[in-house]
């Protein structure tokens, strides 16, 4: 027994502290792509450099693309940029990002206060969901939709599922492991909509399904081994590298553009469509009730963008794209009303490069009308995937407003059993929200997915 305890603590220290991947010497490359010549260079950066650097995100306000450059490539990248007369910045990575937080003892209940103030382990996330399900047994049902590659449970939180066929808004979070804020946002949505009586009415006519952690293996790995881990943790036969990019693994134009077929790439699309058990579970669960799902949001970070399909190729839009833009702008306006944070509404494919096999494209292809990817805060690369914990709550409150707009829109378009007056007030509320939109849509670079 004593021996077991000792060896466990060695594993703990080994996993959490000693072997957390060292990124000394790595740099963040920032390229300002306002100039068309530079934009063209950036769009072909893989050809120019001879490899595809890890794309982190973009700052659409400053028209900057951000890449993570490994220490052995820094000189080569500098030389290449210089020879193309590209101005750029090579920044040091914020060391705070790689500071390992001490795990809190799992001795107390995980509360909304924890969700608002710190990043949680997968076990803590599940503990929080279990306590919400116990506290609100009529409103919240936890549904297991499958297992991750390493056998962790994939859980859908069904809110307001009363057995009726009312329309559904479906939210996925955290398919990219390092995008930590997305998990807290999903848990916050679950808590807020069931705990606030103000949303009762909305839940009576629209069901919300939230999958707060669509990649638990990758997430735990990003907490214990490698802060920048993005992919799943699948092991492939003869594989040199683990994991696939689950957001390139959906069965719609799979493997065509903006992906890599090499296993070690950050955007490896997997060995075939749905090769990832996480993607198989999600596509099965959604397909089972796809005729009722009218809204879909995949939560990612970072970049403050609301992206709409199609993303698998450029300058190609669904026939109802104007509806997607209108509701996207209403979501952005609702976010801005919280504390003036700007989100850009932009097409997924018109960015630096299209990316096929993403979940929002697939959801749209299944007939889910309002399908989006939201890149949450921040917009800057210095904190990037490690949004400081004291900013978690604001991002949660902003995202909640966006989800509420989508639910109201779905209610007014697809709600059942409405009395004339509630239908009229839903429609009025919806058009009020749409009137609040201010920004016009700009063609930015929508590709952080
Ligand atoms: C870079 O700029 C120099 C000096 O202005 C010029 O001679 C050279 O042709 C430029 N190279 C490219 C690739 O634009
Ligand atoms: C609103 O944003 C400002 C600056 O962008 C920030 O300093 C402030 O803390 C935010 N307020 C809240 C309530 O989050
Ligand atoms: Zn992402």
Short mmCIF file of C-alpha atoms and ligand atoms in Angstrom, two decimals:
data_model
loop_
_atom_site.label_atom_id
_atom_site.label_comp_id
_atom_site.label_asym_id
_atom_site.label_seq_id
_atom_site.Cartn_x
_atom_site.Cartn_y
_atom_site.Cartn_z
CA UNK A 1 0.00 0.00 0.00
CA UNK A 2 2.75 2.39 0.95
CA UNK A 3 4.64 1.36 -2.13
CA UNK A 4 1.60 2.05 -4.28
CA UNK A 5 1.18 5.52 -2.85
CA UNK A 6 4.78 6.35 -3.48
CA UNK A 7 4.74 5.17 -7.06
CA UNK A 8 1.51 7.06 -7.72
CA UNK A 9 3.03 10.29 -6.53
CA UNK A 10 6.02 9.72 -8.76
CA UNK A 11 3.69 9.34 -11.72
CA UNK A 12 1.85 12.45 -10.62
CA UNK A 13 4.99 14.52 -10.39
CA UNK A 14 6.35 13.02 -13.56
CA UNK A 15 3.19 13.80 -15.48
CA UNK A 16 2.39 17.19 -14.05
CA UNK A 17 5.71 18.81 -13.39
CA UNK A 18 8.81 17.11 -14.63
CA UNK A 19 7.73 16.18 -18.10
CA UNK A 20 5.47 19.05 -19.10
CA UNK A 21 6.69 19.74 -22.60
CA UNK A 22 9.39 22.36 -22.74
CA UNK A 23 8.92 25.09 -25.31
CA UNK A 24 12.02 27.12 -24.54
CA UNK A 25 13.20 28.90 -27.65
CA UNK A 26 9.91 28.59 -29.49
CA UNK A 27 8.55 31.83 -30.92
CA UNK A 28 5.29 33.30 -32.00
CA UNK A 29 5.44 34.64 -35.54
CA UNK A 30 3.12 37.53 -36.30
CA UNK A 31 2.64 38.56 -39.90
CA UNK A 32 0.55 41.52 -40.87
CA UNK A 33 -1.30 40.51 -44.01
CA UNK A 34 -3.05 43.74 -44.98
CA UNK A 35 -0.83 44.02 -48.05
CA UNK A 36 -2.07 41.68 -50.86
CA UNK A 37 1.46 40.54 -51.61
CA UNK A 38 1.93 39.46 -48.01
CA UNK A 39 -1.51 37.89 -47.94
CA UNK A 40 -0.55 35.75 -50.91
CA UNK A 41 2.66 34.72 -49.16
CA UNK A 42 0.70 33.79 -46.04
CA UNK A 43 -1.87 31.83 -48.00
CA UNK A 44 0.96 29.77 -49.43
CA UNK A 45 3.11 29.76 -46.32
CA UNK A 46 3.45 25.97 -46.37
CA UNK A 47 4.87 26.08 -49.90
CA UNK A 48 7.08 29.05 -49.09
CA UNK A 49 8.57 27.52 -45.97
CA UNK A 50 8.53 23.92 -47.06
CA UNK A 51 6.41 22.96 -44.07
CA UNK A 52 3.16 24.06 -42.51
CA UNK A 53 3.77 25.97 -39.29
CA UNK A 54 1.30 25.53 -36.44
CA UNK A 55 -1.38 28.15 -37.08
CA UNK A 56 -2.59 29.56 -33.77
CA UNK A 57 -5.13 32.14 -34.80
CA UNK A 58 -5.45 35.59 -36.14
CA UNK A 59 -6.15 39.06 -34.95
CA UNK A 60 -8.76 40.28 -37.46
CA UNK A 61 -8.64 43.81 -36.09
CA UNK A 62 -4.96 44.17 -36.89
CA UNK A 63 -5.02 41.71 -39.79
CA UNK A 64 -2.31 39.57 -38.26
CA UNK A 65 -1.76 35.85 -38.63
CA UNK A 66 -0.11 34.03 -35.70
CA UNK A 67 2.03 30.92 -35.94
CA UNK A 68 3.93 28.89 -33.37
CA UNK A 69 7.49 28.32 -34.60
CA UNK A 70 9.65 25.62 -33.09
CA UNK A 71 13.11 26.64 -32.00
CA UNK A 72 14.89 24.69 -34.72
CA UNK A 73 12.91 26.45 -37.44
CA UNK A 74 13.15 30.02 -36.21
CA UNK A 75 16.25 30.92 -38.25
CA UNK A 76 14.97 29.23 -41.38
CA UNK A 77 11.65 31.06 -41.11
CA UNK A 78 13.39 34.40 -40.55
CA UNK A 79 15.57 33.90 -43.60
CA UNK A 80 12.62 32.96 -45.73
CA UNK A 81 10.53 35.94 -44.63
CA UNK A 82 13.45 38.30 -45.17
CA UNK A 83 14.09 36.97 -48.65
CA UNK A 84 10.44 37.66 -49.51
CA UNK A 85 10.64 41.16 -48.04
CA UNK A 86 7.91 40.32 -45.53
CA UNK A 87 7.89 42.37 -42.36
CA UNK A 88 7.03 40.37 -39.29
CA UNK A 89 7.55 40.06 -35.58
CA UNK A 90 9.03 37.09 -33.75
CA UNK A 91 7.77 37.25 -30.21
CA UNK A 92 8.68 35.29 -27.17
CA UNK A 93 5.96 33.06 -25.84
CA UNK A 94 4.33 34.27 -22.65
CA UNK A 95 5.95 32.00 -20.04
CA UNK A 96 2.79 32.21 -17.98
CA UNK A 97 1.12 29.97 -20.56
CA UNK A 98 3.36 27.07 -19.67
CA UNK A 99 3.21 27.50 -15.95
CA UNK A 100 1.68 24.35 -14.57
CA UNK A 101 -1.08 24.95 -12.12
CA UNK A 102 -1.24 22.82 -9.04
CA UNK A 103 -4.16 20.53 -9.19
CA UNK A 104 -6.74 21.28 -6.57
CA UNK A 105 -7.63 18.38 -4.33
CA UNK A 106 -10.89 16.86 -5.34
CA UNK A 107 -12.24 17.08 -1.83
CA UNK A 108 -15.08 19.54 -2.17
CA UNK A 109 -17.91 20.08 -4.60
CA UNK A 110 -17.07 21.82 -7.85
CA UNK A 111 -19.24 24.92 -8.03
CA UNK A 112 -20.08 27.61 -10.55
CA UNK A 113 -17.53 29.70 -8.73
CA UNK A 114 -14.84 27.26 -9.87
CA UNK A 115 -16.19 27.32 -13.44
CA UNK A 116 -15.98 31.12 -13.45
CA UNK A 117 -12.50 31.36 -12.02
CA UNK A 118 -10.26 28.54 -13.10
CA UNK A 119 -9.67 25.82 -15.63
CA UNK A 120 -10.92 22.44 -14.44
CA UNK A 121 -9.77 18.90 -14.99
CA UNK A 122 -12.03 16.54 -16.93
CA UNK A 123 -12.98 14.80 -13.66
CA UNK A 124 -13.92 18.13 -12.14
CA UNK A 125 -16.01 19.00 -15.20
CA UNK A 126 -17.89 15.72 -14.83
CA UNK A 127 -18.31 16.27 -11.10
CA UNK A 128 -19.81 19.68 -11.79
CA UNK A 129 -22.24 18.23 -14.34
CA UNK A 130 -23.29 15.46 -11.96
CA UNK A 131 -24.05 17.96 -9.25
CA UNK A 132 -26.10 20.10 -11.65
CA UNK A 133 -28.01 17.02 -12.77
CA UNK A 134 -28.77 16.17 -9.16
CA UNK A 135 -29.81 19.68 -8.33
CA UNK A 136 -32.08 20.09 -11.37
CA UNK A 137 -33.30 16.55 -12.07
CA UNK A 138 -36.34 17.69 -14.08
CA UNK A 139 -34.37 19.95 -16.39
CA UNK A 140 -30.99 18.28 -16.83
CA UNK A 141 -30.27 14.81 -18.11
CA UNK A 142 -26.79 13.50 -18.73
CA UNK A 143 -26.59 11.26 -21.78
CA UNK A 144 -23.55 9.19 -22.58
CA UNK A 145 -23.00 9.38 -26.33
CA UNK A 146 -19.81 7.32 -26.54
CA UNK A 147 -16.26 6.93 -25.35
CA UNK A 148 -13.07 8.69 -26.26
CA UNK A 149 -10.14 6.71 -27.64
CA UNK A 150 -8.75 6.24 -24.14
CA UNK A 151 -12.16 5.33 -22.77
CA UNK A 152 -13.35 8.54 -21.18
CA UNK A 153 -17.06 9.10 -21.31
CA UNK A 154 -18.41 11.61 -23.81
CA UNK A 155 -21.36 13.28 -22.16
CA UNK A 156 -24.20 15.27 -23.69
CA UNK A 157 -26.13 17.47 -21.29
CA UNK A 158 -29.76 17.59 -22.34
CA UNK A 159 -31.54 20.61 -20.96
CA UNK A 160 -35.30 20.97 -21.15
CA UNK A 161 -35.79 17.58 -22.77
CA UNK A 162 -39.45 16.92 -21.94
CA UNK A 163 -39.99 14.21 -24.53
CA UNK A 164 -41.63 16.64 -26.94
CA UNK A 165 -40.33 17.30 -30.42
CA UNK A 166 -39.42 20.92 -29.82
CA UNK A 167 -36.42 22.26 -31.76
CA UNK A 168 -32.90 21.79 -30.44
CA UNK A 169 -29.86 24.04 -30.26
CA UNK A 170 -26.73 21.90 -30.01
CA UNK A 171 -23.41 23.17 -28.58
CA UNK A 172 -20.07 21.32 -28.83
CA UNK A 173 -16.99 22.48 -26.96
CA UNK A 174 -13.30 21.81 -26.85
CA UNK A 175 -12.64 19.58 -29.82
CA UNK A 176 -9.22 21.25 -29.86
CA UNK A 177 -7.62 20.38 -26.56
CA UNK A 178 -5.56 23.51 -25.98
CA UNK A 179 -8.53 25.86 -26.39
CA UNK A 180 -9.30 25.75 -22.68
CA UNK A 181 -11.79 28.59 -22.37
CA UNK A 182 -14.33 26.65 -24.47
CA UNK A 183 -14.86 24.05 -21.70
CA UNK A 184 -15.65 26.65 -19.05
CA UNK A 185 -18.01 28.43 -21.40
CA UNK A 186 -19.95 25.23 -22.04
CA UNK A 187 -20.30 24.48 -18.33
CA UNK A 188 -21.36 28.05 -17.66
CA UNK A 189 -24.09 27.80 -20.32
CA UNK A 190 -25.48 24.66 -18.71
CA UNK A 191 -25.55 26.19 -15.26
CA UNK A 192 -26.94 29.56 -16.25
CA UNK A 193 -29.83 28.40 -18.36
CA UNK A 194 -31.16 26.01 -15.72
CA UNK A 195 -30.50 28.11 -12.63
CA UNK A 196 -32.04 31.39 -13.83
CA UNK A 197 -35.85 31.44 -13.86
CA UNK A 198 -35.73 34.07 -16.61
CA UNK A 199 -34.86 31.38 -19.17
CA UNK A 200 -37.65 29.00 -18.20
CA UNK A 201 -39.88 30.30 -20.93
CA UNK A 202 -37.23 29.86 -23.59
CA UNK A 203 -36.49 26.31 -22.44
CA UNK A 204 -40.18 25.50 -22.69
CA UNK A 205 -39.99 25.95 -26.44
CA UNK A 206 -36.37 25.18 -27.32
CA UNK A 207 -34.20 22.36 -26.00
CA UNK A 208 -30.48 22.90 -25.44
CA UNK A 209 -27.96 20.08 -25.77
CA UNK A 210 -24.39 20.81 -24.67
CA UNK A 211 -21.41 18.50 -25.08
CA UNK A 212 -18.94 20.31 -22.80
CA UNK A 213 -15.91 18.18 -23.58
CA UNK A 214 -15.69 16.59 -27.02
CA UNK A 215 -12.00 15.71 -26.65
CA UNK A 216 -11.29 14.67 -23.05
CA UNK A 217 -8.15 12.66 -23.88
CA UNK A 218 -6.53 15.59 -25.65
CA UNK A 219 -7.61 17.98 -22.94
CA UNK A 220 -6.11 15.95 -20.12
CA UNK A 221 -2.94 15.56 -22.15
CA UNK A 222 -2.79 19.35 -22.59
CA UNK A 223 -3.12 19.72 -18.82
CA UNK A 224 -0.51 17.19 -17.84
CA UNK A 225 1.99 16.78 -20.68
CA UNK A 226 1.84 19.34 -23.45
CA UNK A 227 0.10 22.71 -23.10
CA UNK A 228 -0.08 23.15 -26.87
CA UNK A 229 -1.73 19.79 -27.61
CA UNK A 230 -4.58 20.19 -30.11
CA UNK A 231 -5.56 16.79 -31.46
CA UNK A 232 -7.17 13.63 -30.13
CA UNK A 233 -4.94 10.94 -28.60
CA UNK A 234 -5.60 8.06 -31.04
CA UNK A 235 -2.73 5.74 -31.79
CA UNK A 236 -2.51 4.64 -35.41
CA UNK A 237 -0.87 1.50 -36.68
CA UNK A 238 2.72 2.26 -37.63
CA UNK A 239 2.06 5.75 -36.33
CA UNK A 240 4.93 7.99 -35.39
CA UNK A 241 2.65 10.56 -33.83
CA UNK A 242 -0.55 10.29 -31.85
CA UNK A 243 -3.82 11.98 -32.53
CA UNK A 244 -5.81 13.48 -35.36
CA UNK A 245 -7.41 16.87 -35.75
CA UNK A 246 -11.01 15.94 -34.99
CA UNK A 247 -12.14 19.15 -36.64
CA UNK A 248 -10.79 17.83 -39.94
CA UNK A 249 -12.28 14.38 -39.45
CA UNK A 250 -15.99 14.99 -40.19
CA UNK A 251 -17.44 13.20 -43.22
CA UNK A 252 -18.06 16.13 -45.56
CA UNK A 253 -15.46 16.91 -48.23
CA UNK A 254 -13.12 15.02 -45.93
CA UNK A 255 -9.42 15.33 -46.67
CA UNK A 256 -9.78 17.74 -49.59
CA UNK A 257 -8.40 21.17 -48.57
CA UNK A 258 -6.64 22.72 -45.60
CA UNK A 259 -5.73 19.38 -44.07
CA UNK A 260 -2.70 17.16 -43.85
CA UNK A 261 -2.54 13.44 -44.46
CA UNK A 262 0.62 13.11 -42.43
CA UNK A 263 0.18 11.85 -38.89
CA UNK A 264 2.49 14.28 -37.19
CA UNK A 265 0.74 17.36 -38.53
CA UNK A 266 -1.44 19.47 -36.24
CA UNK A 267 -4.10 19.31 -38.94
CA UNK A 268 -3.89 15.58 -39.66
CA UNK A 269 -7.38 14.67 -40.85
CA UNK A 270 -7.26 11.08 -39.63
CA UNK A 271 -6.99 7.81 -41.52
CA UNK A 272 -10.54 8.08 -42.90
CA UNK A 273 -13.68 10.13 -42.21
CA UNK A 274 -14.82 9.54 -38.60
CA UNK A 275 -11.68 7.57 -37.79
CA UNK A 276 -11.78 9.33 -34.41
CA UNK A 277 -14.20 7.69 -31.96
CA UNK A 278 -15.09 11.13 -30.63
CA UNK A 279 -16.22 12.25 -34.09
CA UNK A 280 -18.07 8.97 -34.65
CA UNK A 281 -19.96 9.44 -31.37
CA UNK A 282 -20.86 13.06 -32.10
CA UNK A 283 -21.98 12.45 -35.68
CA UNK A 284 -24.10 9.48 -34.57
CA UNK A 285 -25.71 11.43 -31.74
CA UNK A 286 -26.50 14.42 -33.93
CA UNK A 287 -27.74 12.34 -36.85
CA UNK A 288 -30.24 10.55 -34.58
CA UNK A 289 -32.15 13.79 -34.08
CA UNK A 290 -30.89 15.97 -36.90
CA UNK A 291 -34.36 16.93 -38.13
CA UNK A 292 -34.99 18.66 -34.80
CA UNK A 293 -31.63 20.40 -34.48
CA UNK A 294 -31.95 23.91 -35.89
CA UNK A 295 -28.90 25.54 -34.37
CA UNK A 296 -25.34 24.27 -33.91
CA UNK A 297 -22.32 26.01 -32.40
CA UNK A 298 -18.83 24.58 -32.03
CA UNK A 299 -16.91 26.52 -29.38
CA UNK A 300 -13.22 27.13 -30.13
CA UNK A 301 -10.58 29.74 -29.36
CA UNK A 302 -9.06 32.15 -30.07
CA UNK A 303 -9.83 35.18 -32.26
CA UNK A 304 -13.28 36.61 -31.39
CA UNK A 305 -15.01 35.45 -34.54
CA UNK A 306 -18.34 33.99 -35.50
CA UNK A 307 -17.71 31.79 -38.51
CA UNK A 308 -20.36 30.47 -40.87
CA UNK A 309 -20.19 27.80 -43.65
CA UNK A 310 -18.98 26.75 -46.05
CA UNK A 311 -15.46 26.35 -44.81
CA UNK A 312 -14.19 23.51 -47.00
CA UNK A 313 -13.49 25.81 -49.91
CA UNK A 314 -13.38 29.50 -50.69
CA UNK A 315 -16.16 31.85 -51.84
CA UNK A 316 -18.85 29.20 -51.63
CA UNK A 317 -21.93 29.78 -49.52
CA UNK A 318 -25.13 27.96 -48.65
CA UNK A 319 -28.25 29.33 -50.32
CA UNK A 320 -29.56 30.75 -47.03
CA UNK A 321 -26.26 32.46 -46.17
CA UNK A 322 -28.04 35.79 -45.57
CA UNK A 323 -29.95 34.22 -42.67
CA UNK A 324 -26.70 32.91 -41.19
CA UNK A 325 -25.10 36.34 -41.49
CA UNK A 326 -28.11 38.12 -39.99
CA UNK A 327 -28.24 35.86 -36.94
CA UNK A 328 -24.45 35.87 -36.65
CA UNK A 329 -24.51 39.66 -36.50
CA UNK A 330 -27.27 39.56 -33.89
CA UNK A 331 -25.07 37.24 -31.80
CA UNK A 332 -22.12 39.62 -32.20
CA UNK A 333 -24.30 42.57 -31.15
CA UNK A 334 -25.47 40.69 -28.06
CA UNK A 335 -21.86 39.94 -27.14
CA UNK A 336 -20.86 43.55 -27.66
CA UNK A 337 -23.65 44.72 -25.37
CA UNK A 338 -22.00 42.93 -22.41
CA UNK A 339 -18.73 44.87 -22.30
CA UNK A 340 -17.98 46.15 -25.80
CA UNK A 341 -16.07 43.09 -26.98
CA UNK A 342 -15.92 42.89 -30.78
CA UNK A 343 -16.61 39.61 -32.56
CA UNK A 344 -16.28 39.52 -36.33
CA UNK A 345 -18.88 37.66 -38.40
CA UNK A 346 -17.13 36.02 -41.31
CA UNK A 347 -17.24 33.06 -43.67
CA UNK A 348 -15.13 30.08 -42.62
CA UNK A 349 -13.66 29.40 -46.03
CA UNK A 350 -12.72 32.92 -47.07
CA UNK A 351 -9.85 33.03 -44.64
CA UNK A 352 -6.18 32.35 -45.03
CA UNK A 353 -7.01 28.85 -46.14
CA UNK A 354 -10.16 26.75 -46.23
CA UNK A 355 -10.34 23.62 -44.09
CA UNK A 356 -12.42 20.60 -44.99
CA UNK A 357 -13.93 18.13 -42.58
CA UNK A 358 -14.90 20.63 -39.88
CA UNK A 359 -17.94 20.07 -37.70
CA UNK A 360 -19.84 23.25 -38.65
CA UNK A 361 -19.72 22.35 -42.36
CA UNK A 362 -20.89 18.82 -41.63
CA UNK A 363 -23.73 20.06 -39.40
CA UNK A 364 -24.86 22.44 -42.14
CA UNK A 365 -24.69 19.61 -44.67
CA UNK A 366 -27.10 17.62 -42.49
CA UNK A 367 -29.67 20.38 -42.82
CA UNK A 368 -29.02 22.18 -39.53
CA UNK A 369 -29.91 25.69 -40.56
CA UNK A 370 -27.90 27.87 -38.20
CA UNK A 371 -24.47 26.30 -37.98
CA UNK A 372 -21.48 28.23 -36.62
CA UNK A 373 -18.02 27.98 -35.18
CA UNK A 374 -17.28 30.58 -32.53
CA UNK A 375 -13.70 31.53 -31.81
CA UNK A 376 -13.85 32.87 -28.26
CA UNK A 377 -11.54 35.44 -26.63
CA UNK A 378 -8.84 36.53 -26.57
CA UNK A 379 -7.95 38.14 -29.87
CA UNK A 380 -4.25 38.51 -29.06
CA UNK A 381 -1.64 35.81 -29.28
CA UNK A 382 0.19 36.73 -26.12
CA UNK A 383 -2.26 34.88 -23.93
CA UNK A 384 -3.87 32.94 -26.78
CA UNK A 385 -5.17 29.57 -25.62
CA UNK A 386 -4.42 30.49 -22.01
CA UNK A 387 -6.85 33.29 -21.47
CA UNK A 388 -6.05 34.47 -17.93
CA UNK A 389 -8.37 32.92 -15.42
CA UNK A 390 -9.64 36.28 -14.21
CA UNK A 391 -11.18 36.81 -17.64
CA UNK A 392 -13.05 33.50 -17.81
CA UNK A 393 -16.29 34.86 -16.42
CA UNK A 394 -16.65 37.69 -18.90
CA UNK A 395 -16.12 35.40 -21.87
CA UNK A 396 -18.74 33.03 -20.43
CA UNK A 397 -21.28 35.81 -20.00
CA UNK A 398 -20.68 37.04 -23.53
CA UNK A 399 -21.04 33.59 -25.08
CA UNK A 400 -24.23 33.02 -23.12
CA UNK A 401 -25.76 36.07 -24.78
CA UNK A 402 -24.87 34.70 -28.21
CA UNK A 403 -26.44 31.33 -27.44
CA UNK A 404 -29.56 33.03 -26.13
CA UNK A 405 -29.92 34.96 -29.41
CA UNK A 406 -29.67 31.73 -31.37
CA UNK A 407 -32.26 30.02 -29.15
CA UNK A 408 -34.66 32.93 -29.53
CA UNK A 409 -34.22 32.87 -33.29
CA UNK A 410 -34.82 29.11 -33.37
CA UNK A 411 -37.91 29.54 -31.23
CA UNK A 412 -39.35 32.19 -33.48
CA UNK A 413 -38.68 30.19 -36.66
CA UNK A 414 -39.26 26.63 -35.50
CA UNK A 415 -40.98 26.75 -32.09
CA UNK A 416 -43.96 24.48 -31.52
CA UNK A 417 -47.21 24.97 -29.69
CA UNK A 418 -46.90 28.68 -29.40
CA UNK A 419 -49.89 30.67 -28.39
CA UNK A 420 -50.36 33.53 -30.79
CA UNK A 421 -49.17 36.04 -28.24
CA UNK A 422 -46.00 34.17 -27.27
CA UNK A 423 -45.22 33.58 -30.93
CA UNK A 424 -45.69 37.26 -31.59
CA UNK A 425 -43.53 38.27 -28.64
CA UNK A 426 -40.82 35.80 -29.63
CA UNK A 427 -40.81 37.26 -33.12
CA UNK A 428 -40.73 40.79 -31.72
CA UNK A 429 -37.88 39.96 -29.38
CA UNK A 430 -36.00 38.36 -32.20
CA UNK A 431 -36.38 41.31 -34.54
CA UNK A 432 -35.36 43.63 -31.72
CA UNK A 433 -32.16 41.68 -31.35
CA UNK A 434 -31.56 41.77 -35.05
CA UNK A 435 -32.03 45.55 -35.02
CA UNK A 436 -29.25 45.89 -32.50
CA UNK A 437 -26.72 44.71 -35.01
CA UNK A 438 -24.29 47.35 -35.97
CA UNK A 439 -21.31 46.05 -37.82
CA UNK A 440 -21.41 45.17 -41.43
CA UNK A 441 -19.91 41.89 -42.41
CA UNK A 442 -16.33 42.13 -43.38
CA UNK A 443 -14.40 39.59 -45.32
CA UNK A 444 -11.73 38.83 -42.79
CA UNK A 445 -9.61 35.80 -42.39
CA UNK A 446 -11.79 33.31 -40.65
CA UNK A 447 -9.55 30.45 -39.90
CA UNK A 448 -8.68 29.58 -36.35
CA UNK A 449 -10.76 26.47 -36.36
C1 LIG B 1 13.04 42.91 -51.84
O1 LIG B 1 13.43 44.26 -51.77
C2 LIG B 1 14.67 44.54 -52.43
C3 LIG B 1 15.08 45.98 -52.14
O2 LIG B 1 13.97 46.84 -52.17
C4 LIG B 1 14.51 44.24 -53.91
O3 LIG B 1 15.74 44.47 -54.58
C5 LIG B 1 14.08 42.79 -54.08
O4 LIG B 1 13.83 42.51 -55.44
C6 LIG B 1 12.82 42.46 -53.28
N1 LIG B 1 12.55 41.05 -53.34
C7 LIG B 1 11.33 40.55 -53.46
C8 LIG B 1 11.22 39.06 -53.49
O5 LIG B 1 10.33 41.25 -53.54
C1 LIG B 2 -14.76 45.26 -19.48
O1 LIG B 2 -13.64 45.47 -20.31
C2 LIG B 2 -12.62 46.24 -19.73
C3 LIG B 2 -11.52 46.52 -20.75
O2 LIG B 2 -11.72 45.94 -21.97
C4 LIG B 2 -12.07 45.53 -18.52
O3 LIG B 2 -11.04 46.27 -17.92
C5 LIG B 2 -13.19 45.27 -17.53
O4 LIG B 2 -12.71 44.53 -16.45
C6 LIG B 2 -14.35 44.56 -18.19
N1 LIG B 2 -15.49 44.51 -17.30
C7 LIG B 2 -16.02 43.38 -16.85
C8 LIG B 2 -17.21 43.53 -15.97
O5 LIG B 2 -15.58 42.29 -17.13
ZN1 LIG B 3 -10.13 25.18 -32.54
#
